[in-house]
Amino acid sequence: MDIQHTSVSSTNGDDIYEQARAHASQFDQENYYRHERITVPHCVRTLVTPTRAAPNGADQEGILKQVPSHIARPPYARSGNVPQPPHFITINDEEQLISLRKSARLARDVLEFACNSAKEGMTTNEIDLMVHDAIVQAGAYPSPLNYAGFPKSVCSSINEVICHGIPDERPMVRGDLASFDVSCYLDGFHGDNCGSIIIGNDGPNLDFTSAAEEQLFVSGRRLTQAAQEALDAAISTCREGSCLTEIGDAISCVADAYGYASVEKYRGHGVGRDFHCPPFVKHYRNNDYLTLEEGMVFTIEPMITEARQDCYEWESDGWTVVTKDGGRAAQFEHMIAITSDGAEVLTVPTPTF
């Protein structure tokens, strides 16, 4: 997965907006693309034909994948019952940060593996099996597996699916916008990250079969660029003494500049011994005033939609979250640790020498 990080030179909201607007304009000029804000009335769901109807659950095996008994498991692994997280924010010491770096890097390595493996014609069930085996072979437990009953080892969200998509037997097709959320539990600590790719996007000089296909790829690239830039901008605001509200403001500035929206229902979260715990991080403008302190570790994971941010959950599986208007979504996620001089991104690939 070749993520192109955008340069963010300021943490001021107005400056972030202007930088993002310049990046969007540059993209539009280079790709001869004219972006028009998509508006769909609340009562109408006709932007695009949904990728597929909500499944009835018949394609789910109902049997969880096996994890060797010697691998440490989170508390919910066997029962599916998630313990209540603490009501306080954990301040991690250096020993805990060392463990968090290991779990975060493994999560990142497997995410890279999943994104690089996803090809036209493959199913997300195949990706799920690959992710499961890679995490287990590394001596870790796939964090999503049986979390509140989630039946798979990775979340796979295609096109209008925003998050929490359950892998299935639908083959991915050229032009699909696919997000994979990979998490693992290693030596008592969770690692968590997400990335979005376009299936078949093998380079800038693709041969398109039609103008419609070209539009699909170009608009998808623009949406993923915006989601990545929103994450980069949010991280740039994080440092000891900064305020949690700056994260949501930065993401909103980028989404506004590109003419997109940021999903409000789902948040980033603290992560460590617990999969989800305080602080909870909103990806839109808000009034959650909290001073960031050295040793805090949490995720930032903006979900950016090309139309409205309104969403709903499939009743058939109780997990899959989709846009109400059928517009596509892209998501990128990092775990960060607040340091004395900024923020350390923990979900980076394992160094190779």
CSV table of C-alpha atoms in Angstrom, one decimal:
chain,number,residue,atom,x,y,z
A,1,MET,CA,0.0,0.0,0.0
A,2,ASP,CA,1.7,3.1,-1.2
A,3,ILE,CA,0.3,5.9,1.0
A,4,GLN,CA,1.2,9.4,-0.2
A,5,HIS,CA,1.2,11.6,2.8
A,6,THR,CA,0.3,15.2,2.2
A,7,SER,CA,2.5,18.0,3.6
A,8,VAL,CA,0.8,19.9,6.5
A,9,SER,CA,2.8,22.9,7.5
A,10,SER,CA,0.4,24.5,9.9
A,11,THR,CA,-1.9,23.5,12.7
A,12,ASN,CA,-4.1,26.6,12.3
A,13,GLY,CA,-7.6,25.7,11.1
A,14,ASP,CA,-7.7,28.4,8.4
A,15,ASP,CA,-4.3,27.4,7.1
A,16,ILE,CA,-5.2,23.7,7.1
A,17,TYR,CA,-8.3,24.6,5.0
A,18,GLU,CA,-6.3,26.7,2.5
A,19,GLN,CA,-3.6,24.0,2.2
A,20,ALA,CA,-6.2,21.3,1.6
A,21,ARG,CA,-8.0,23.5,-0.9
A,22,ALA,CA,-4.8,24.0,-2.8
A,23,HIS,CA,-4.1,20.2,-2.8
A,24,ALA,CA,-7.6,19.5,-4.1
A,25,SER,CA,-7.3,22.2,-6.8
A,26,GLN,CA,-3.9,20.7,-7.8
A,27,PHE,CA,-5.4,17.2,-8.1
A,28,ASP,CA,-8.4,18.6,-10.1
A,29,GLN,CA,-6.0,20.4,-12.5
A,30,GLU,CA,-3.7,17.4,-13.0
A,31,ASN,CA,-6.6,15.0,-13.6
A,32,TYR,CA,-8.8,17.4,-15.6
A,33,TYR,CA,-11.5,16.8,-13.0
A,34,ARG,CA,-14.3,19.1,-12.1
A,35,HIS,CA,-15.6,18.4,-8.6
A,36,GLU,CA,-19.1,19.3,-7.8
A,37,ARG,CA,-20.5,18.8,-4.3
A,38,ILE,CA,-23.0,16.0,-4.4
A,39,THR,CA,-26.2,16.8,-2.6
A,40,VAL,CA,-28.9,14.2,-2.0
A,41,PRO,CA,-32.2,15.0,-0.2
A,42,HIS,CA,-32.6,13.2,3.1
A,43,CYS,CA,-35.5,11.2,1.8
A,44,VAL,CA,-33.8,10.0,-1.4
A,45,ARG,CA,-31.3,7.3,-1.8
A,46,THR,CA,-30.5,7.4,-5.5
A,47,LEU,CA,-26.9,8.6,-5.8
A,48,VAL,CA,-25.6,5.3,-6.9
A,49,THR,CA,-26.9,1.7,-6.9
A,50,PRO,CA,-25.6,0.1,-3.7
A,51,THR,CA,-22.9,-2.5,-4.3
A,52,ARG,CA,-25.1,-5.2,-3.0
A,53,ALA,CA,-28.2,-5.7,-0.9
A,54,ALA,CA,-27.7,-6.3,2.8
A,55,PRO,CA,-27.1,-10.1,3.1
A,56,ASN,CA,-29.4,-12.3,5.1
A,57,GLY,CA,-26.5,-13.9,7.0
A,58,ALA,CA,-26.7,-17.2,5.1
A,59,ASP,CA,-23.2,-16.8,3.8
A,60,GLN,CA,-21.7,-16.5,7.3
A,61,GLU,CA,-20.2,-19.8,8.5
A,62,GLY,CA,-21.2,-19.2,12.1
A,63,ILE,CA,-17.9,-20.8,13.2
A,64,LEU,CA,-15.0,-18.6,14.4
A,65,LYS,CA,-11.6,-19.3,13.0
A,66,GLN,CA,-9.2,-21.1,15.3
A,67,VAL,CA,-6.4,-19.5,17.2
A,68,PRO,CA,-3.7,-21.7,18.7
A,69,SER,CA,-4.1,-22.2,22.5
A,70,HIS,CA,-0.6,-20.8,23.3
A,71,ILE,CA,-1.5,-17.4,21.9
A,72,ALA,CA,-2.6,-14.8,24.5
A,73,ARG,CA,-6.3,-13.8,24.1
A,74,PRO,CA,-8.1,-10.6,25.0
A,75,PRO,CA,-10.9,-11.1,27.7
A,76,TYR,CA,-13.7,-11.2,25.1
A,77,ALA,CA,-12.1,-13.9,22.9
A,78,ARG,CA,-14.1,-16.9,24.1
A,79,SER,CA,-17.4,-15.4,25.3
A,80,GLY,CA,-17.8,-12.4,23.0
A,81,ASN,CA,-18.6,-10.3,26.1
A,82,VAL,CA,-16.5,-7.1,26.1
A,83,PRO,CA,-15.6,-5.9,29.6
A,84,GLN,CA,-16.4,-2.3,30.4
A,85,PRO,CA,-13.4,-0.1,29.7
A,86,PRO,CA,-11.9,2.1,32.4
A,87,HIS,CA,-13.5,5.5,32.9
A,88,PHE,CA,-10.1,7.2,33.0
A,89,ILE,CA,-7.4,7.9,30.4
A,90,THR,CA,-4.3,5.7,30.7
A,91,ILE,CA,-1.0,7.5,30.8
A,92,ASN,CA,1.5,5.0,29.4
A,93,ASP,CA,5.1,4.7,30.6
A,94,GLU,CA,8.0,3.8,28.4
A,95,GLU,CA,7.7,0.1,29.0
A,96,GLN,CA,4.0,0.1,27.9
A,97,LEU,CA,4.9,2.2,24.9
A,98,ILE,CA,7.5,-0.4,23.8
A,99,SER,CA,4.7,-3.0,23.9
A,100,LEU,CA,2.3,-0.7,22.0
A,101,ARG,CA,4.9,-0.1,19.3
A,102,LYS,CA,5.2,-3.8,18.7
A,103,SER,CA,1.5,-4.4,18.5
A,104,ALA,CA,1.0,-1.3,16.3
A,105,ARG,CA,3.8,-2.3,13.9
A,106,LEU,CA,2.4,-5.8,13.5
A,107,ALA,CA,-1.0,-4.3,12.8
A,108,ARG,CA,0.6,-2.0,10.2
A,109,ASP,CA,2.6,-4.8,8.6
A,110,VAL,CA,-0.5,-7.0,8.2
A,111,LEU,CA,-2.5,-4.0,6.8
A,112,GLU,CA,0.1,-3.5,4.2
A,113,PHE,CA,0.0,-7.2,3.4
A,114,ALA,CA,-3.8,-7.1,3.0
A,115,CYS,CA,-3.9,-4.0,0.8
A,116,ASN,CA,-1.1,-5.2,-1.4
A,117,SER,CA,-2.8,-8.6,-1.8
A,118,ALA,CA,-6.3,-7.3,-2.7
A,119,LYS,CA,-6.9,-7.9,-6.4
A,120,GLU,CA,-9.8,-7.9,-8.8
A,121,GLY,CA,-11.7,-11.2,-8.5
A,122,MET,CA,-10.7,-11.9,-4.9
A,123,THR,CA,-13.3,-12.0,-2.2
A,124,THR,CA,-13.0,-10.2,1.1
A,125,ASN,CA,-13.3,-13.7,2.8
A,126,GLU,CA,-10.0,-14.5,1.2
A,127,ILE,CA,-8.4,-11.4,2.6
A,128,ASP,CA,-9.9,-12.3,6.0
A,129,LEU,CA,-8.2,-15.7,5.9
A,130,MET,CA,-4.9,-14.1,4.9
A,131,VAL,CA,-5.0,-11.6,7.6
A,132,HIS,CA,-6.0,-14.2,10.2
A,133,ASP,CA,-3.2,-16.5,9.3
A,134,ALA,CA,-0.6,-13.6,9.2
A,135,ILE,CA,-1.5,-12.4,12.7
A,136,VAL,CA,-1.6,-15.8,14.2
A,137,GLN,CA,1.7,-16.8,12.6
A,138,ALA,CA,3.2,-13.7,14.3
A,139,GLY,CA,2.0,-15.0,17.7
A,140,ALA,CA,-0.9,-12.6,18.1
A,141,TYR,CA,-4.7,-12.7,18.2
A,142,PRO,CA,-6.9,-10.9,15.6
A,143,SER,CA,-8.6,-8.2,17.8
A,144,PRO,CA,-11.9,-8.1,15.9
A,145,LEU,CA,-12.5,-11.9,16.2
A,146,ASN,CA,-15.5,-12.4,18.5
A,147,TYR,CA,-15.4,-8.8,19.8
A,148,ALA,CA,-19.0,-8.4,20.8
A,149,GLY,CA,-19.6,-11.4,18.5
A,150,PHE,CA,-17.9,-10.0,15.4
A,151,PRO,CA,-17.4,-13.1,13.2
A,152,LYS,CA,-14.3,-12.3,11.3
A,153,SER,CA,-10.6,-11.3,11.8
A,154,VAL,CA,-10.7,-8.1,9.8
A,155,CYS,CA,-13.2,-5.4,8.8
A,156,SER,CA,-13.6,-5.0,5.1
A,157,SER,CA,-15.7,-2.0,3.9
A,158,ILE,CA,-16.4,-1.7,0.2
A,159,ASN,CA,-17.6,1.5,-1.6
A,160,GLU,CA,-20.7,2.7,0.4
A,161,VAL,CA,-19.8,0.7,3.4
A,162,ILE,CA,-18.2,3.1,5.9
A,163,CYS,CA,-16.9,0.7,8.5
A,164,HIS,CA,-17.4,-2.6,10.3
A,165,GLY,CA,-18.0,-4.5,7.1
A,166,ILE,CA,-18.0,-8.3,7.5
A,167,PRO,CA,-15.9,-10.1,4.9
A,168,ASP,CA,-18.1,-12.1,2.4
A,169,GLU,CA,-18.0,-14.1,-0.8
A,170,ARG,CA,-18.6,-11.1,-3.2
A,171,PRO,CA,-15.6,-10.9,-5.6
A,172,MET,CA,-14.0,-7.4,-5.6
A,173,VAL,CA,-14.2,-5.7,-9.0
A,174,ARG,CA,-12.0,-3.2,-10.7
A,175,GLY,CA,-12.7,0.3,-9.3
A,176,ASP,CA,-14.0,-0.8,-5.9
A,177,LEU,CA,-13.0,1.5,-3.1
A,178,ALA,CA,-11.9,-1.0,-0.3
A,179,SER,CA,-11.1,-0.2,3.3
A,180,PHE,CA,-9.4,-2.8,5.5
A,181,ASP,CA,-9.3,-2.3,9.3
A,182,VAL,CA,-6.6,-4.5,10.8
A,183,SER,CA,-6.2,-4.9,14.5
A,184,CYS,CA,-4.2,-7.4,16.6
A,185,TYR,CA,-3.6,-8.3,20.3
A,186,LEU,CA,0.1,-9.0,21.0
A,187,ASP,CA,1.5,-9.6,24.4
A,188,GLY,CA,-1.4,-7.9,26.2
A,189,PHE,CA,-1.7,-4.8,24.0
A,190,HIS,CA,-3.8,-4.0,20.9
A,191,GLY,CA,-2.6,-2.5,17.7
A,192,ASP,CA,-5.2,-0.9,15.4
A,193,ASN,CA,-5.1,0.8,11.9
A,194,CYS,CA,-7.0,1.1,8.7
A,195,GLY,CA,-6.3,2.0,5.1
A,196,SER,CA,-8.2,2.5,1.8
A,197,ILE,CA,-7.3,1.4,-1.7
A,198,ILE,CA,-8.9,1.3,-5.1
A,199,ILE,CA,-9.0,-2.2,-6.6
A,200,GLY,CA,-7.0,-2.3,-9.9
A,201,ASN,CA,-5.4,1.1,-9.2
A,202,ASP,CA,-1.9,-0.2,-10.3
A,203,GLY,CA,-0.5,3.2,-11.4
A,204,PRO,CA,-1.3,6.6,-12.7
A,205,ASN,CA,-1.4,5.6,-16.4
A,206,LEU,CA,-4.2,3.0,-16.4
A,207,ASP,CA,-6.0,2.1,-19.6
A,208,PHE,CA,-9.7,2.8,-18.9
A,209,THR,CA,-12.5,1.0,-20.8
A,210,SER,CA,-14.8,4.0,-20.7
A,211,ALA,CA,-15.2,7.5,-19.5
A,212,ALA,CA,-17.4,6.3,-16.7
A,213,GLU,CA,-14.6,4.0,-15.5
A,214,GLU,CA,-12.1,6.8,-15.6
A,215,GLN,CA,-14.5,9.0,-13.6
A,216,LEU,CA,-14.8,6.2,-11.1
A,217,PHE,CA,-11.1,5.9,-10.6
A,218,VAL,CA,-10.3,9.6,-10.5
A,219,SER,CA,-13.1,10.4,-8.1
A,220,GLY,CA,-12.0,7.5,-5.9
A,221,ARG,CA,-8.4,8.7,-5.9
A,222,ARG,CA,-9.5,12.1,-4.9
A,223,LEU,CA,-11.6,10.8,-2.0
A,224,THR,CA,-8.8,8.6,-0.7
A,225,GLN,CA,-6.4,11.5,-1.0
A,226,ALA,CA,-8.8,13.7,1.1
A,227,ALA,CA,-9.2,11.0,3.8
A,228,GLN,CA,-5.4,10.6,4.0
A,229,GLU,CA,-4.9,14.4,4.2
A,230,ALA,CA,-7.5,14.6,6.9
A,231,LEU,CA,-5.6,12.1,9.0
A,232,ASP,CA,-2.3,13.9,8.4
A,233,ALA,CA,-3.8,17.3,9.4
A,234,ALA,CA,-5.3,15.8,12.5
A,235,ILE,CA,-2.0,14.3,13.6
A,236,SER,CA,-0.2,17.6,13.0
A,237,THR,CA,-2.3,19.2,15.7
A,238,CYS,CA,-1.4,16.7,18.4
A,239,ARG,CA,1.3,17.5,21.0
A,240,GLU,CA,1.5,17.8,24.7
A,241,GLY,CA,-0.7,20.7,25.9
A,242,SER,CA,-2.8,20.8,22.7
A,243,CYS,CA,-6.6,20.4,22.9
A,244,LEU,CA,-8.5,17.3,21.7
A,245,THR,CA,-11.0,19.6,19.8
A,246,GLU,CA,-8.2,20.6,17.4
A,247,ILE,CA,-8.3,17.1,15.9
A,248,GLY,CA,-11.9,17.3,14.8
A,249,ASP,CA,-11.5,20.9,13.6
A,250,ALA,CA,-8.6,19.9,11.4
A,251,ILE,CA,-10.5,17.0,9.8
A,252,SER,CA,-13.5,19.2,9.2
A,253,CYS,CA,-11.3,21.8,7.5
A,254,VAL,CA,-9.9,19.2,5.1
A,255,ALA,CA,-13.3,17.7,4.3
A,256,ASP,CA,-14.8,21.1,3.7
A,257,ALA,CA,-11.9,22.0,1.4
A,258,TYR,CA,-12.5,19.0,-0.8
A,259,GLY,CA,-16.3,19.3,-0.7
A,260,TYR,CA,-16.8,16.1,1.3
A,261,ALA,CA,-18.2,15.2,4.7
A,262,SER,CA,-16.7,13.5,7.8
A,263,VAL,CA,-18.8,10.8,9.5
A,264,GLU,CA,-19.9,11.9,13.0
A,265,LYS,CA,-21.3,8.7,14.5
A,266,TYR,CA,-18.0,6.8,14.9
A,267,ARG,CA,-14.9,8.0,16.7
A,268,GLY,CA,-11.3,7.3,17.4
A,269,HIS,CA,-10.5,5.9,20.8
A,270,GLY,CA,-7.8,5.2,23.3
A,271,VAL,CA,-6.1,1.8,22.8
A,272,GLY,CA,-3.8,-0.3,24.8
A,273,ARG,CA,-4.7,-3.2,27.1
A,274,ASP,CA,-8.3,-2.4,26.2
A,275,PHE,CA,-9.3,-2.3,22.5
A,276,HIS,CA,-11.5,0.7,23.0
A,277,CYS,CA,-11.2,3.1,25.9
A,278,PRO,CA,-11.0,6.8,26.7
A,279,PRO,CA,-10.2,9.3,25.2
A,280,PHE,CA,-12.8,9.1,22.5
A,281,VAL,CA,-11.9,11.2,19.5
A,282,LYS,CA,-14.5,13.0,17.3
A,283,HIS,CA,-13.7,13.6,13.7
A,284,TYR,CA,-15.7,16.8,13.3
A,285,ARG,CA,-15.9,20.2,15.0
A,286,ASN,CA,-16.9,19.8,18.6
A,287,ASN,CA,-16.5,21.1,22.1
A,288,ASP,CA,-14.7,18.2,23.8
A,289,TYR,CA,-12.1,20.2,25.7
A,290,LEU,CA,-9.3,17.9,26.9
A,291,THR,CA,-5.7,18.8,27.2
A,292,LEU,CA,-3.5,16.2,25.7
A,293,GLU,CA,-0.8,14.8,28.0
A,294,GLU,CA,2.5,12.9,27.3
A,295,GLY,CA,1.8,9.1,27.4
A,296,MET,CA,-1.7,9.2,26.0
A,297,VAL,CA,-2.2,6.7,23.2
A,298,PHE,CA,-5.3,6.8,20.9
A,299,THR,CA,-6.4,6.3,17.3
A,300,ILE,CA,-7.5,8.9,14.8
A,301,GLU,CA,-9.5,7.4,12.0
A,302,PRO,CA,-11.5,9.8,9.9
A,303,MET,CA,-14.2,8.4,7.6
A,304,ILE,CA,-14.7,10.7,4.7
A,305,THR,CA,-17.8,10.5,2.5
A,306,GLU,CA,-18.3,11.9,-1.0
A,307,ALA,CA,-21.8,12.9,-0.3
A,308,ARG,CA,-23.7,13.2,3.1
A,309,GLN,CA,-22.2,11.7,6.2
A,310,ASP,CA,-25.5,10.3,7.4
A,311,CYS,CA,-25.3,6.5,7.9
A,312,TYR,CA,-27.2,3.5,9.1
A,313,GLU,CA,-26.4,-0.1,10.2
A,314,TRP,CA,-27.6,-3.2,8.4
A,315,GLU,CA,-30.2,-4.9,10.6
A,316,SER,CA,-29.3,-8.2,9.0
A,317,ASP,CA,-25.9,-8.5,10.6
A,318,GLY,CA,-25.9,-5.7,13.2
A,319,TRP,CA,-22.4,-4.5,12.1
A,320,THR,CA,-22.1,-3.2,8.6
A,321,VAL,CA,-22.4,0.6,8.5
A,322,VAL,CA,-23.3,2.2,5.1
A,323,THR,CA,-24.0,5.7,3.8
A,324,LYS,CA,-27.7,6.5,3.6
A,325,ASP,CA,-27.3,8.0,0.1
A,326,GLY,CA,-25.1,5.3,-1.3
A,327,GLY,CA,-22.0,7.6,-1.7
A,328,ARG,CA,-18.6,6.0,-1.2
A,329,ALA,CA,-16.4,6.4,1.9
A,330,ALA,CA,-12.7,6.2,2.5
A,331,GLN,CA,-10.9,5.8,5.8
A,332,PHE,CA,-7.3,6.0,7.1
A,333,GLU,CA,-6.3,5.3,10.7
A,334,HIS,CA,-3.2,5.6,12.8
A,335,MET,CA,-2.4,5.0,16.5
A,336,ILE,CA,-0.5,7.9,18.0
A,337,ALA,CA,1.3,8.5,21.3
A,338,ILE,CA,1.5,12.0,22.7
A,339,THR,CA,5.1,13.0,23.4
A,340,SER,CA,6.8,15.9,24.9
A,341,ASP,CA,7.5,17.4,21.5
A,342,GLY,CA,4.6,16.3,19.4
A,343,ALA,CA,3.1,13.0,18.5
A,344,GLU,CA,4.6,9.7,17.6
A,345,VAL,CA,2.8,7.6,15.0
A,346,LEU,CA,3.0,4.0,16.3
A,347,THR,CA,1.4,2.2,13.3
A,348,VAL,CA,4.4,2.3,11.1
A,349,PRO,CA,5.9,-0.7,9.3
A,350,THR,CA,8.5,-2.8,11.1
A,351,PRO,CA,12.0,-1.5,10.1
A,352,THR,CA,13.9,-3.6,7.6
A,353,PHE,CA,17.7,-3.5,7.6
